[in-house]
Amino acid sequence: MAEEVTVVGHNKTPASGDLTVYVDGKIINRFESFSISHSMDVVPISFSLQYGLSEGVNDNMLIKKLKKTNSDKNGILPVGKKVRIYLEKELVITGYIDSTTEAYSHDSHTLSIEGRSKTSVLVDSSTDKPTGTLPTNLVTLYDIADYMFSCFKIKTEDLSGNKAPKHKLAEYAQIDLTTKPYDYVSMLSQFEGKLLYDDGRGYMIINDVASKASDTALTDKNSKFENIMVHRTTLGRYRKYRFVINSYGGPAGWGSLIDDVVSSDQNPDDLPFNKNITLVSTSGYPEDGNTDGYRMFTQDLANYTASVNWGRGQTVTALASGFIDPTTKKIWKINTLVHFNYKKPYIKGDYVVQSVTFFIDQFGGKKTELTFVKKESLIIEPVTLAPPIDGVNTKELAEAEQPPNAKENK
C-alpha cells in the first residue's frame, strides 16, 4: 500500500536529497516517479510527477491533511499551482502545473501531474507588440528579447561573448498579429548564430555554442552509461539549400527580380544525386535599401539550416546512471561541450549536450537520457559554402550537380 502524500517543509526549508519539489511554497514528497526534460531546441522545460495514493484516500481528504485554507476542489495538486523542482540541490525548473490525472484500477490509485516552465507563456501566447518592423532603438539581440519577453514577466540574460549584433535586426524581421514571442526571437537568434533556451529559474538565455570541454574526456570506463548508440542518417539533409528571397515591397525594379542564395551540405557525396531543396525567405526588405545586408541576412539562414541538418544527421544518445556528469561532477546540462574518446562504439571528437531528461521510478532508480550533437551542427558557418548566385540560374545549379561522366555520356 502506498503511503500518503505529505508536506515535509516550506519555502525556507533548503532543498536536499535527489529530488525536492515545492508546490505553492510547500515541499511535497511521496513521489513514485518523475521526469524532467530540457532541450536546446524546445522551450519550455517540461516535467511530470506521479504519486501513489493509499487505498481509500481521495483528493478532498488530502486537501484536509495538507491543511488547505482555500476551497479548491480540483485536487491535491490543482492546475495552475506554481512549482519549483530541485535535483541534487540545484534548481532545474520554475513553472506551473498544466494538467492532472487521477486514476483508479483494481489495485492502484495514482495521481499524475504534468507541467512546464513559466517560459511556456512565450510559446503559447501571441505578442501584443505593434505590427511591422521593430523600433530602431532596439539594436542587440538582448534588446529585442527583453522587448518581446518582459511584458510576460520573463527575464532575459545574454551570456554570449560577443554582444554586438551582426545584422540590423530591427529592420529585417516583421511582426504580425499572430507572431509568437519565442518563435520570433528564436529566428533572429539563428541569424546571429546564437542559442536561445530557458533555464531552471524560468529565464531566457542567449548564449554561444559551448566552446571549452572539460579536461576529462568521456570514455568507455568513466561515462557510467548503461547503453550508448550512434545514429547516422541522410534524412532531412540536402546537397544544396537554395533560399529564394521574397522581395515584394522593395524599391522599384527590385520586386521584378527573384534573388537567391545557396548553401551546401558538408558531405554532399553521402546524398543522392540532385537531392536539393528550395525554400523562401520572407524577411522584410530593409528600409535603408541595403541589399547586400539583406542578402547576408538570408545567407546566414541558409548556412544555419545546412549546418544544423548535417549535424543532426549524426547524433549520439545515451542512458546514464544517476544525474551527474562525470566530467564536471555536476548534474548534466544542455550546451555543455563533451570530448568523446570511445572505442565501442567508436566516437571521437567534440559533441554538445543537446537535450537532457532526468527520471526516476521505484524500480529503475535514477537515470538520465542524453542526446549529443556535433558541435559543428550549431555553428552558423558550414565547412563547405557555395557562393551567392545573382538571380535564379537553374542551369548553373543543374550543371553543378552533373555526375563526373555526364559529358562523356552525351
PDB file of C-alpha atoms in Angstrom, residues 233-388:
ATOM      1  CA  THR A 233      21.170   9.304 -41.323  1.00  0.00           C
ATOM      2  CA  THR A 234      20.732  11.255 -44.548  1.00  0.00           C
ATOM      3  CA  LEU A 235      17.076  12.007 -43.821  1.00  0.00           C
ATOM      4  CA  GLY A 236      16.425  15.740 -43.591  1.00  0.00           C
ATOM      5  CA  ARG A 237      19.689  16.583 -45.370  1.00  0.00           C
ATOM      6  CA  TYR A 238      20.092  18.050 -48.880  1.00  0.00           C
ATOM      7  CA  ARG A 239      23.051  18.569 -51.179  1.00  0.00           C
ATOM      8  CA  LYS A 240      22.088  22.184 -51.778  1.00  0.00           C
ATOM      9  CA  TYR A 241      19.789  24.562 -49.913  1.00  0.00           C
ATOM     10  CA  ARG A 242      18.524  27.314 -52.184  1.00  0.00           C
ATOM     11  CA  PHE A 243      16.827  30.213 -50.401  1.00  0.00           C
ATOM     12  CA  VAL A 244      14.774  32.460 -52.678  1.00  0.00           C
ATOM     13  CA  ILE A 245      14.382  35.977 -51.332  1.00  0.00           C
ATOM     14  CA  ASN A 246      10.760  37.127 -51.333  1.00  0.00           C
ATOM     15  CA  SER A 247      11.452  40.774 -52.095  1.00  0.00           C
ATOM     16  CA  TYR A 248       7.972  42.146 -52.683  1.00  0.00           C
ATOM     17  CA  GLY A 249       7.654  45.610 -51.186  1.00  0.00           C
ATOM     18  CA  GLY A 250      11.200  46.603 -52.063  1.00  0.00           C
ATOM     19  CA  PRO A 251      12.280  49.551 -54.249  1.00  0.00           C
ATOM     20  CA  ALA A 252      11.070  49.908 -57.820  1.00  0.00           C
ATOM     21  CA  GLY A 253      12.637  47.257 -60.003  1.00  0.00           C
ATOM     22  CA  TRP A 254      13.739  45.075 -57.125  1.00  0.00           C
ATOM     23  CA  GLY A 255      10.409  43.279 -56.943  1.00  0.00           C
ATOM     24  CA  SER A 256      10.775  42.143 -60.556  1.00  0.00           C
ATOM     25  CA  LEU A 257      13.936  40.213 -59.721  1.00  0.00           C
ATOM     26  CA  ILE A 258      13.989  36.955 -57.767  1.00  0.00           C
ATOM     27  CA  ASP A 259      17.283  36.813 -55.917  1.00  0.00           C
ATOM     28  CA  ASP A 260      18.581  33.721 -54.173  1.00  0.00           C
ATOM     29  CA  VAL A 261      21.411  32.374 -52.041  1.00  0.00           C
ATOM     30  CA  VAL A 262      22.779  28.849 -51.795  1.00  0.00           C
ATOM     31  CA  SER A 263      24.392  26.774 -49.063  1.00  0.00           C
ATOM     32  CA  SER A 264      25.628  23.170 -49.242  1.00  0.00           C
ATOM     33  CA  ASP A 265      25.748  20.065 -47.075  1.00  0.00           C
ATOM     34  CA  GLN A 266      29.184  19.403 -45.601  1.00  0.00           C
ATOM     35  CA  ASN A 267      29.290  15.857 -47.004  1.00  0.00           C
ATOM     36  CA  PRO A 268      27.205  16.042 -50.194  1.00  0.00           C
ATOM     37  CA  ASP A 269      28.560  12.716 -51.500  1.00  0.00           C
ATOM     38  CA  ASP A 270      26.526  10.967 -48.779  1.00  0.00           C
ATOM     39  CA  LEU A 271      23.348  12.062 -50.559  1.00  0.00           C
ATOM     40  CA  PRO A 272      21.581  11.011 -53.764  1.00  0.00           C
ATOM     41  CA  PHE A 273      22.353  12.946 -56.924  1.00  0.00           C
ATOM     42  CA  ASN A 274      20.342  16.171 -57.253  1.00  0.00           C
ATOM     43  CA  LYS A 275      18.726  15.938 -53.801  1.00  0.00           C
ATOM     44  CA  ASN A 276      18.212  19.698 -53.407  1.00  0.00           C
ATOM     45  CA  ILE A 277      15.569  21.878 -51.799  1.00  0.00           C
ATOM     46  CA  THR A 278      14.310  25.415 -52.421  1.00  0.00           C
ATOM     47  CA  LEU A 279      12.961  27.488 -49.538  1.00  0.00           C
ATOM     48  CA  VAL A 280      11.607  31.034 -49.370  1.00  0.00           C
ATOM     49  CA  SER A 281      12.908  33.699 -47.012  1.00  0.00           C
ATOM     50  CA  THR A 282      10.058  36.051 -46.112  1.00  0.00           C
ATOM     51  CA  SER A 283      12.025  38.577 -44.096  1.00  0.00           C
ATOM     52  CA  GLY A 284      11.107  42.207 -44.706  1.00  0.00           C
ATOM     53  CA  TYR A 285      13.043  44.393 -47.112  1.00  0.00           C
ATOM     54  CA  PRO A 286      15.477  46.708 -45.252  1.00  0.00           C
ATOM     55  CA  GLU A 287      14.289  50.290 -45.041  1.00  0.00           C
ATOM     56  CA  ASP A 288      17.783  51.617 -45.666  1.00  0.00           C
ATOM     57  CA  GLY A 289      17.936  49.917 -49.065  1.00  0.00           C
ATOM     58  CA  ASN A 290      20.938  47.824 -48.032  1.00  0.00           C
ATOM     59  CA  THR A 291      20.504  44.921 -50.444  1.00  0.00           C
ATOM     60  CA  ASP A 292      23.920  43.494 -49.576  1.00  0.00           C
ATOM     61  CA  GLY A 293      22.944  43.288 -45.921  1.00  0.00           C
ATOM     62  CA  TYR A 294      19.628  41.761 -46.944  1.00  0.00           C
ATOM     63  CA  ARG A 295      21.465  39.061 -48.875  1.00  0.00           C
ATOM     64  CA  MET A 296      23.825  38.406 -45.937  1.00  0.00           C
ATOM     65  CA  PHE A 297      20.816  38.108 -43.647  1.00  0.00           C
ATOM     66  CA  THR A 298      19.302  35.380 -45.836  1.00  0.00           C
ATOM     67  CA  GLN A 299      22.672  33.719 -46.431  1.00  0.00           C
ATOM     68  CA  ASP A 300      23.119  33.208 -42.693  1.00  0.00           C
ATOM     69  CA  LEU A 301      19.754  31.466 -42.531  1.00  0.00           C
ATOM     70  CA  ALA A 302      20.784  29.167 -45.397  1.00  0.00           C
ATOM     71  CA  ASN A 303      24.121  28.417 -43.722  1.00  0.00           C
ATOM     72  CA  TYR A 304      22.457  27.693 -40.397  1.00  0.00           C
ATOM     73  CA  THR A 305      19.893  25.347 -41.996  1.00  0.00           C
ATOM     74  CA  ALA A 306      22.537  23.376 -43.894  1.00  0.00           C
ATOM     75  CA  SER A 307      24.828  23.129 -40.868  1.00  0.00           C
ATOM     76  CA  VAL A 308      22.148  22.049 -38.393  1.00  0.00           C
ATOM     77  CA  ASN A 309      20.647  19.440 -40.727  1.00  0.00           C
ATOM     78  CA  TRP A 310      24.103  17.986 -41.365  1.00  0.00           C
ATOM     79  CA  GLY A 311      24.897  17.847 -37.668  1.00  0.00           C
ATOM     80  CA  ARG A 312      21.575  16.281 -36.724  1.00  0.00           C
ATOM     81  CA  GLY A 313      22.332  13.547 -39.228  1.00  0.00           C
ATOM     82  CA  GLN A 314      24.883  12.164 -36.739  1.00  0.00           C
ATOM     83  CA  THR A 315      23.841  12.039 -33.108  1.00  0.00           C
ATOM     84  CA  VAL A 316      24.821  10.106 -30.005  1.00  0.00           C
ATOM     85  CA  THR A 317      22.189   9.032 -27.474  1.00  0.00           C
ATOM     86  CA  ALA A 318      22.985   7.517 -24.102  1.00  0.00           C
ATOM     87  CA  LEU A 319      21.323   6.362 -20.896  1.00  0.00           C
ATOM     88  CA  ALA A 320      23.379   7.252 -17.819  1.00  0.00           C
ATOM     89  CA  SER A 321      23.087   6.010 -14.255  1.00  0.00           C
ATOM     90  CA  GLY A 322      22.364   8.900 -11.913  1.00  0.00           C
ATOM     91  CA  PHE A 323      22.143  12.607 -12.714  1.00  0.00           C
ATOM     92  CA  ILE A 324      25.832  13.597 -12.507  1.00  0.00           C
ATOM     93  CA  ASP A 325      28.147  14.374 -15.441  1.00  0.00           C
ATOM     94  CA  PRO A 326      31.436  12.598 -14.532  1.00  0.00           C
ATOM     95  CA  THR A 327      33.490  15.236 -16.374  1.00  0.00           C
ATOM     96  CA  THR A 328      32.086  18.209 -14.403  1.00  0.00           C
ATOM     97  CA  LYS A 329      30.893  16.496 -11.187  1.00  0.00           C
ATOM     98  CA  LYS A 330      27.600  18.416 -11.522  1.00  0.00           C
ATOM     99  CA  ILE A 331      24.218  17.464 -12.924  1.00  0.00           C
ATOM    100  CA  TRP A 332      24.079  17.084 -16.701  1.00  0.00           C
ATOM    101  CA  LYS A 333      23.276  20.349 -18.502  1.00  0.00           C
ATOM    102  CA  ILE A 334      22.443  21.332 -22.056  1.00  0.00           C
ATOM    103  CA  ASN A 335      25.011  23.307 -24.058  1.00  0.00           C
ATOM    104  CA  THR A 336      27.894  21.509 -22.350  1.00  0.00           C
ATOM    105  CA  LEU A 337      30.813  20.568 -24.605  1.00  0.00           C
ATOM    106  CA  VAL A 338      31.953  16.983 -24.108  1.00  0.00           C
ATOM    107  CA  HIS A 339      35.002  15.359 -25.674  1.00  0.00           C
ATOM    108  CA  PHE A 340      34.346  11.717 -26.558  1.00  0.00           C
ATOM    109  CA  ASN A 341      37.132   9.149 -26.673  1.00  0.00           C
ATOM    110  CA  TYR A 342      35.087   5.993 -27.040  1.00  0.00           C
ATOM    111  CA  LYS A 343      36.224   2.693 -28.535  1.00  0.00           C
ATOM    112  CA  LYS A 344      32.976   0.707 -28.568  1.00  0.00           C
ATOM    113  CA  PRO A 345      31.204   2.201 -30.381  1.00  0.00           C
ATOM    114  CA  TYR A 346      33.904   4.356 -31.917  1.00  0.00           C
ATOM    115  CA  ILE A 347      33.197   8.003 -31.063  1.00  0.00           C
ATOM    116  CA  LYS A 348      35.927  10.590 -31.076  1.00  0.00           C
ATOM    117  CA  GLY A 349      35.625  14.364 -31.063  1.00  0.00           C
ATOM    118  CA  ASP A 350      33.650  17.221 -29.552  1.00  0.00           C
ATOM    119  CA  TYR A 351      29.910  16.947 -29.042  1.00  0.00           C
ATOM    120  CA  VAL A 352      27.430  19.277 -27.356  1.00  0.00           C
ATOM    121  CA  VAL A 353      24.697  18.108 -24.968  1.00  0.00           C
ATOM    122  CA  GLN A 354      21.556  18.943 -26.939  1.00  0.00           C
ATOM    123  CA  SER A 355      18.903  17.502 -24.608  1.00  0.00           C
ATOM    124  CA  VAL A 356      18.636  16.025 -21.116  1.00  0.00           C
ATOM    125  CA  THR A 357      15.840  14.032 -19.499  1.00  0.00           C
ATOM    126  CA  PHE A 358      16.147  13.157 -15.811  1.00  0.00           C
ATOM    127  CA  PHE A 359      13.853  10.479 -14.431  1.00  0.00           C
ATOM    128  CA  ILE A 360      13.424   8.114 -11.529  1.00  0.00           C
ATOM    129  CA  ASP A 361      10.988   5.356 -10.666  1.00  0.00           C
ATOM    130  CA  GLN A 362      10.606   2.854  -7.847  1.00  0.00           C
ATOM    131  CA  PHE A 363      12.090   0.058  -9.923  1.00  0.00           C
ATOM    132  CA  GLY A 364      14.874   1.571 -12.053  1.00  0.00           C
ATOM    133  CA  GLY A 365      16.345   4.239  -9.797  1.00  0.00           C
ATOM    134  CA  LYS A 366      17.953   7.473 -11.002  1.00  0.00           C
ATOM    135  CA  LYS A 367      18.619   7.770 -14.752  1.00  0.00           C
ATOM    136  CA  THR A 368      19.490  10.445 -17.325  1.00  0.00           C
ATOM    137  CA  GLU A 369      18.720  10.223 -21.026  1.00  0.00           C
ATOM    138  CA  LEU A 370      21.097  12.328 -23.139  1.00  0.00           C
ATOM    139  CA  THR A 371      21.363  13.422 -26.746  1.00  0.00           C
ATOM    140  CA  PHE A 372      24.675  14.748 -28.079  1.00  0.00           C
ATOM    141  CA  VAL A 373      25.133  16.531 -31.416  1.00  0.00           C
ATOM    142  CA  LYS A 374      28.256  17.521 -33.296  1.00  0.00           C
ATOM    143  CA  LYS A 375      29.472  20.938 -32.247  1.00  0.00           C
ATOM    144  CA  GLU A 376      29.641  21.974 -35.898  1.00  0.00           C
ATOM    145  CA  SER A 377      25.894  21.484 -36.269  1.00  0.00           C
ATOM    146  CA  LEU A 378      25.295  24.560 -34.111  1.00  0.00           C
ATOM    147  CA  ILE A 379      27.802  26.890 -35.761  1.00  0.00           C
ATOM    148  CA  ILE A 380      26.498  29.272 -38.384  1.00  0.00           C
ATOM    149  CA  GLU A 381      29.276  28.807 -40.981  1.00  0.00           C
ATOM    150  CA  PRO A 382      29.317  25.353 -42.634  1.00  0.00           C
ATOM    151  CA  VAL A 383      32.601  23.847 -43.800  1.00  0.00           C
ATOM    152  CA  THR A 384      31.568  23.974 -47.469  1.00  0.00           C
ATOM    153  CA  LEU A 385      29.714  27.073 -48.617  1.00  0.00           C
ATOM    154  CA  ALA A 386      28.636  27.800 -52.186  1.00  0.00           C
ATOM    155  CA  PRO A 387      28.974  31.474 -53.158  1.00  0.00           C
ATOM    156  CA  PRO A 388      25.795  33.549 -53.549  1.00  0.00           C
TER     157      PRO A 388
END
